[in-house]
Amino acid sequence: MSLDLSSWPRPERGVLFVVTGASGTGKTTLVRQAREVIPDLGFSVSATTRPARAGEVDGRDYHFVDRERFAEMAAAGELLEWAEVYGNHYGTPRAPVVEALERGESIVLDIDTQGAEQVRAAGLAHVSVFVLPPDVATLEARLRTRSTDSEAVIARRMSEVRLQLQACGSFDHLVVNDELSAAHDQFQAVLVAALTQRSRHNALVQRFEKG
Ligand code: ADP
Ligand code: 5GP
């Protein structure tokens, strides 16, 4: 699918997207391409205590912080949500998300299921997407091919995968990432559907209602 959004009406209100799913399902890959295709789609850079992987850039992929700094941020209420995932802490800085939405921009959170539950509990309007692998064996193979994690880290992640996958019933949309280009299409279709909702285009409606 080649997505041509050149003539699309910019939404007046941004959408908060929550993208979740087990490690290695392809969330980072899907979000990265969607941001190249869909205008005005911001990404929330999380804080984490996990060490940076080769190629990751501080401030772009994550804010890499130590446990003390993370605890300070959490205690000061600077995090919209946070959780311990696969043995490290991860959290969403609140201010950039709130500011983006106030400016009418959309923003994607790539967070685990516990964090997604906190966003829901906070009563924040959002659209959630759960990314599924075709099967667990394929997921494990992808974690290995990514070659960013040690065997111990992969084993730790795999031990928690089933638990993460079991949560898939609580999300608005499911994307099965089997063939990658099909998954990109389906993921972007979900985002576009949310962004074209009538409630985000009042001026457009009024223009035509007035005739
Ligand atoms: P996540 O962000 O969910 O942990 P990634 O986006 O890092 O997952 O993807 C994990 C690995 O699988 C990466 O090496 C990525 O290039 C690869 N990958 C993602 N989707 C597919 C796919 N459909 N087919 C084959 N490899 C894929
Ligand atoms: P990774 O270490 O592979 O980048 O991420 C591991 C897991 O942490 C993924 O499921 C990812 O979605 C999740 N994660 C990343 N940032 C956050 C965050 O800010 N909050 C929460 N709750 N989970 C996060």
Short mmCIF file of C-alpha atoms and ligand atoms in Angstrom, two decimals:
data_model
loop_
_atom_site.label_atom_id
_atom_site.label_comp_id
_atom_site.label_asym_id
_atom_site.label_seq_id
_atom_site.Cartn_x
_atom_site.Cartn_y
_atom_site.Cartn_z
CA MET A 1 0.00 0.00 0.00
CA SER A 2 1.38 3.35 -0.87
CA LEU A 3 -0.24 5.82 1.45
CA ASP A 4 -0.74 9.25 -0.14
CA LEU A 5 -1.74 11.71 2.55
CA SER A 6 -0.81 14.85 0.62
CA SER A 7 -4.31 16.31 0.56
CA TRP A 8 -5.49 15.18 3.91
CA PRO A 9 -7.08 17.54 6.41
CA ARG A 10 -4.88 18.04 9.43
CA PRO A 11 -6.73 16.86 12.54
CA GLU A 12 -7.63 19.70 14.93
CA ARG A 13 -7.05 17.51 17.95
CA GLY A 14 -4.16 15.14 18.31
CA VAL A 15 -4.57 11.46 19.08
CA LEU A 16 -2.71 9.69 21.86
CA PHE A 17 -1.70 6.31 20.43
CA VAL A 18 -0.61 3.50 22.72
CA VAL A 19 1.31 0.78 20.91
CA THR A 20 2.05 -2.32 22.92
CA GLY A 21 2.94 -6.00 22.59
CA ALA A 22 5.71 -8.38 23.62
CA SER A 23 9.38 -7.61 23.00
CA GLY A 24 10.40 -8.33 19.40
CA THR A 25 6.92 -8.14 17.87
CA GLY A 26 8.03 -5.24 15.70
CA LYS A 27 6.65 -2.17 17.49
CA THR A 28 9.76 -0.05 16.92
CA THR A 29 9.89 -1.04 13.23
CA LEU A 30 6.22 -0.25 12.64
CA VAL A 31 6.25 3.05 14.52
CA ARG A 32 9.39 4.27 12.74
CA GLN A 33 7.92 3.80 9.26
CA ALA A 34 4.51 5.19 10.24
CA ARG A 35 6.23 8.38 11.36
CA GLU A 36 7.85 8.75 7.94
CA VAL A 37 4.49 8.43 6.21
CA ILE A 38 1.98 10.11 8.51
CA PRO A 39 2.39 13.87 9.08
CA ASP A 40 2.54 15.39 12.57
CA LEU A 41 3.03 12.13 14.38
CA GLY A 42 5.29 12.57 17.39
CA PHE A 43 7.00 9.86 19.40
CA SER A 44 7.23 9.89 23.16
CA VAL A 45 10.86 9.26 24.15
CA SER A 46 10.75 7.17 27.31
CA ALA A 47 13.15 7.27 30.22
CA THR A 48 14.77 3.92 30.97
CA THR A 49 17.37 2.38 33.23
CA ARG A 50 18.21 -0.20 30.54
CA PRO A 51 21.68 0.23 29.00
CA ALA A 52 21.68 1.65 25.46
CA ARG A 53 21.95 -0.88 22.63
CA ALA A 54 24.45 -0.37 19.83
CA GLY A 55 23.03 2.31 17.52
CA GLU A 56 20.61 3.76 20.06
CA VAL A 57 20.94 7.48 20.66
CA ASP A 58 20.27 9.14 24.02
CA GLY A 59 17.35 11.57 23.69
CA ARG A 60 16.15 10.03 20.40
CA ASP A 61 15.46 6.38 21.24
CA TYR A 62 15.34 6.73 25.02
CA HIS A 63 16.51 9.00 27.79
CA PHE A 64 19.02 6.68 29.41
CA VAL A 65 19.08 7.37 33.16
CA ASP A 66 20.31 5.61 36.28
CA ARG A 67 17.97 4.15 38.89
CA GLU A 68 18.33 7.15 41.21
CA ARG A 69 17.33 9.63 38.53
CA PHE A 70 14.44 7.40 37.46
CA ALA A 71 13.18 7.19 41.06
CA GLU A 72 13.39 10.99 41.35
CA MET A 73 11.34 11.45 38.18
CA ALA A 74 8.70 9.00 39.38
CA ALA A 75 8.54 10.58 42.86
CA ALA A 76 8.19 14.08 41.39
CA GLY A 77 5.20 12.99 39.29
CA GLU A 78 7.11 13.66 36.07
CA LEU A 79 6.07 10.31 34.58
CA LEU A 80 2.68 9.73 33.01
CA GLU A 81 3.11 6.02 33.62
CA TRP A 82 6.01 3.76 34.45
CA ALA A 83 6.72 0.07 34.96
CA GLU A 84 9.43 -2.48 35.50
CA VAL A 85 9.75 -4.48 32.29
CA TYR A 86 12.16 -7.39 31.77
CA GLY A 87 14.15 -6.24 34.82
CA ASN A 88 14.55 -2.54 33.91
CA HIS A 89 12.48 0.57 34.61
CA TYR A 90 10.74 2.40 31.80
CA GLY A 91 8.52 5.48 31.99
CA THR A 92 6.83 8.11 29.83
CA PRO A 93 7.77 11.74 30.61
CA ARG A 94 4.45 13.48 31.14
CA ALA A 95 5.15 17.04 29.93
CA PRO A 96 6.03 16.35 26.25
CA VAL A 97 2.90 14.22 25.81
CA VAL A 98 0.57 16.77 27.38
CA GLU A 99 2.18 19.62 25.42
CA ALA A 100 1.96 17.77 22.08
CA LEU A 101 -1.71 17.00 22.58
CA GLU A 102 -2.42 20.60 23.59
CA ARG A 103 -0.78 21.77 20.36
CA GLY A 104 -3.07 19.42 18.45
CA GLU A 105 -0.29 17.00 17.56
CA SER A 106 -0.58 13.25 17.83
CA ILE A 107 1.88 11.19 19.75
CA VAL A 108 2.78 7.51 19.95
CA LEU A 109 3.70 5.74 23.18
CA ASP A 110 5.53 2.43 22.69
CA ILE A 111 4.95 0.96 26.14
CA ASP A 112 4.33 -2.39 27.80
CA THR A 113 0.95 -3.72 28.90
CA GLN A 114 1.33 -2.50 32.51
CA GLY A 115 1.98 1.04 31.27
CA ALA A 116 -0.95 0.79 28.88
CA GLU A 117 -3.16 -0.20 31.81
CA GLN A 118 -2.01 2.91 33.72
CA VAL A 119 -2.87 5.17 30.77
CA ARG A 120 -6.32 3.59 30.73
CA ALA A 121 -6.73 3.95 34.51
CA ALA A 122 -5.74 7.64 34.27
CA GLY A 123 -8.78 8.16 32.04
CA LEU A 124 -6.73 9.59 29.18
CA ALA A 125 -8.48 9.34 25.81
CA HIS A 126 -6.34 7.20 23.53
CA VAL A 127 -6.35 4.61 20.77
CA SER A 128 -4.46 1.40 21.49
CA VAL A 129 -2.83 -1.07 19.13
CA PHE A 130 -1.50 -4.45 20.20
CA VAL A 131 1.14 -5.91 17.90
CA LEU A 132 1.12 -9.71 17.76
CA PRO A 133 3.74 -12.06 16.31
CA PRO A 134 2.56 -14.82 13.93
CA ASP A 135 3.68 -17.29 16.66
CA VAL A 136 6.04 -17.46 19.63
CA ALA A 137 8.84 -19.32 17.79
CA THR A 138 9.00 -16.59 15.13
CA LEU A 139 9.16 -13.98 17.86
CA GLU A 140 12.13 -15.69 19.50
CA ALA A 141 13.89 -16.01 16.14
CA ARG A 142 13.43 -12.27 15.55
CA LEU A 143 14.88 -11.37 18.94
CA ARG A 144 17.95 -13.42 18.00
CA THR A 145 18.27 -11.91 14.53
CA ARG A 146 18.00 -8.42 15.99
CA SER A 147 21.26 -9.34 17.77
CA THR A 148 21.01 -6.47 20.20
CA ASP A 149 20.57 -8.59 23.31
CA SER A 150 22.63 -11.25 25.08
CA GLU A 151 21.31 -14.82 25.43
CA ALA A 152 20.48 -14.07 29.09
CA VAL A 153 18.44 -11.00 28.11
CA ILE A 154 16.63 -12.94 25.36
CA ALA A 155 15.82 -15.78 27.81
CA ARG A 156 14.47 -13.26 30.33
CA ARG A 157 12.29 -11.63 27.68
CA MET A 158 11.01 -14.97 26.36
CA SER A 159 10.05 -16.05 29.89
CA GLU A 160 7.64 -13.10 30.07
CA VAL A 161 6.37 -13.18 26.49
CA ARG A 162 3.34 -15.39 27.12
CA LEU A 163 2.17 -13.13 29.92
CA GLN A 164 2.43 -10.07 27.68
CA LEU A 165 0.63 -11.84 24.81
CA GLN A 166 -2.19 -12.95 27.09
CA ALA A 167 -3.11 -9.29 27.59
CA CYS A 168 -3.95 -8.79 23.90
CA GLY A 169 -7.72 -8.92 24.52
CA SER A 170 -7.71 -5.52 26.25
CA PHE A 171 -6.70 -3.35 23.28
CA ASP A 172 -8.65 -1.55 20.55
CA HIS A 173 -6.80 -2.88 17.49
CA LEU A 174 -4.70 -5.95 16.73
CA VAL A 175 -1.98 -6.04 14.09
CA VAL A 176 -0.35 -9.41 13.36
CA ASN A 177 3.18 -8.72 12.20
CA ASP A 178 3.86 -11.66 9.91
CA GLU A 179 4.82 -10.32 6.49
CA LEU A 180 6.33 -6.92 7.28
CA SER A 181 4.92 -4.81 4.46
CA ALA A 182 1.41 -6.11 5.21
CA ALA A 183 1.89 -5.23 8.88
CA HIS A 184 3.05 -1.71 7.96
CA ASP A 185 -0.10 -1.26 5.86
CA GLN A 186 -2.41 -2.49 8.58
CA PHE A 187 -0.73 -0.47 11.31
CA GLN A 188 -0.85 2.73 9.27
CA ALA A 189 -4.47 2.05 8.34
CA VAL A 190 -5.38 1.98 12.04
CA LEU A 191 -3.62 5.29 12.68
CA VAL A 192 -5.21 6.96 9.66
CA ALA A 193 -8.67 5.73 10.66
CA ALA A 194 -8.27 7.31 14.09
CA LEU A 195 -6.90 10.57 12.68
CA THR A 196 -9.78 10.96 10.23
CA GLN A 197 -12.49 10.58 12.89
CA ARG A 198 -15.14 13.23 12.49
CA SER A 199 -14.67 14.54 16.04
CA ARG A 200 -11.18 15.76 15.06
CA HIS A 201 -12.39 17.76 12.07
CA ASN A 202 -15.06 20.16 13.31
CA ALA A 203 -14.10 23.05 11.03
CA LEU A 204 -14.33 20.81 7.98
CA VAL A 205 -17.76 19.58 9.02
CA GLN A 206 -18.98 23.14 9.65
CA ARG A 207 -17.72 24.32 6.27
CA PHE A 208 -19.85 21.76 4.45
CA GLU A 209 -22.80 21.91 6.85
CA LYS A 210 -23.12 25.62 6.16
CA GLY A 211 -23.19 24.79 2.44
P1 ADP B 1 10.01 -4.41 19.29
O1 ADP B 1 10.20 -2.93 19.15
O2 ADP B 1 8.55 -4.79 19.37
O3 ADP B 1 10.80 -5.05 20.39
P2 ADP B 1 11.51 -4.56 16.78
O4 ADP B 1 10.82 -3.56 15.92
O5 ADP B 1 12.83 -4.19 17.39
O6 ADP B 1 10.52 -5.10 17.93
O7 ADP B 1 11.66 -5.90 15.93
C1 ADP B 1 12.40 -7.02 16.42
C2 ADP B 1 13.27 -7.58 15.28
O8 ADP B 1 12.43 -8.23 14.32
C3 ADP B 1 14.06 -6.51 14.51
O9 ADP B 1 15.33 -7.04 14.17
C4 ADP B 1 13.21 -6.27 13.28
O10 ADP B 1 14.00 -5.82 12.18
C5 ADP B 1 12.63 -7.65 13.02
N1 ADP B 1 11.29 -7.67 12.40
C6 ADP B 1 10.23 -6.88 12.70
N2 ADP B 1 9.16 -7.22 11.95
C7 ADP B 1 9.55 -8.24 11.16
C8 ADP B 1 8.90 -9.04 10.16
N3 ADP B 1 7.62 -8.86 9.82
N4 ADP B 1 9.60 -10.01 9.54
C9 ADP B 1 10.90 -10.23 9.87
N5 ADP B 1 11.59 -9.51 10.80
C10 ADP B 1 10.92 -8.54 11.44
P1 5GP B 2 13.07 -2.41 24.80
O1 5GP B 2 14.03 -2.62 25.93
O2 5GP B 2 12.99 -3.62 23.89
O3 5GP B 2 13.30 -1.13 24.06
O4 5GP B 2 11.62 -2.27 25.45
C1 5GP B 2 11.15 -3.30 26.30
C2 5GP B 2 9.69 -3.07 26.63
O5 5GP B 2 9.54 -1.86 27.36
C3 5GP B 2 8.80 -2.93 25.38
O6 5GP B 2 7.63 -3.70 25.62
C4 5GP B 2 8.46 -1.46 25.37
O7 5GP B 2 7.19 -1.25 24.80
C5 5GP B 2 8.45 -1.15 26.84
N1 5GP B 2 8.61 0.29 27.13
C6 5GP B 2 9.40 1.19 26.48
N2 5GP B 2 9.23 2.42 27.00
C7 5GP B 2 8.29 2.29 27.97
C8 5GP B 2 7.67 3.22 28.88
O8 5GP B 2 7.92 4.42 28.88
N3 5GP B 2 6.77 2.72 29.76
C9 5GP B 2 6.43 1.40 29.80
N4 5GP B 2 5.51 1.01 30.68
N5 5GP B 2 6.99 0.49 28.96
C10 5GP B 2 7.91 0.93 28.07
#
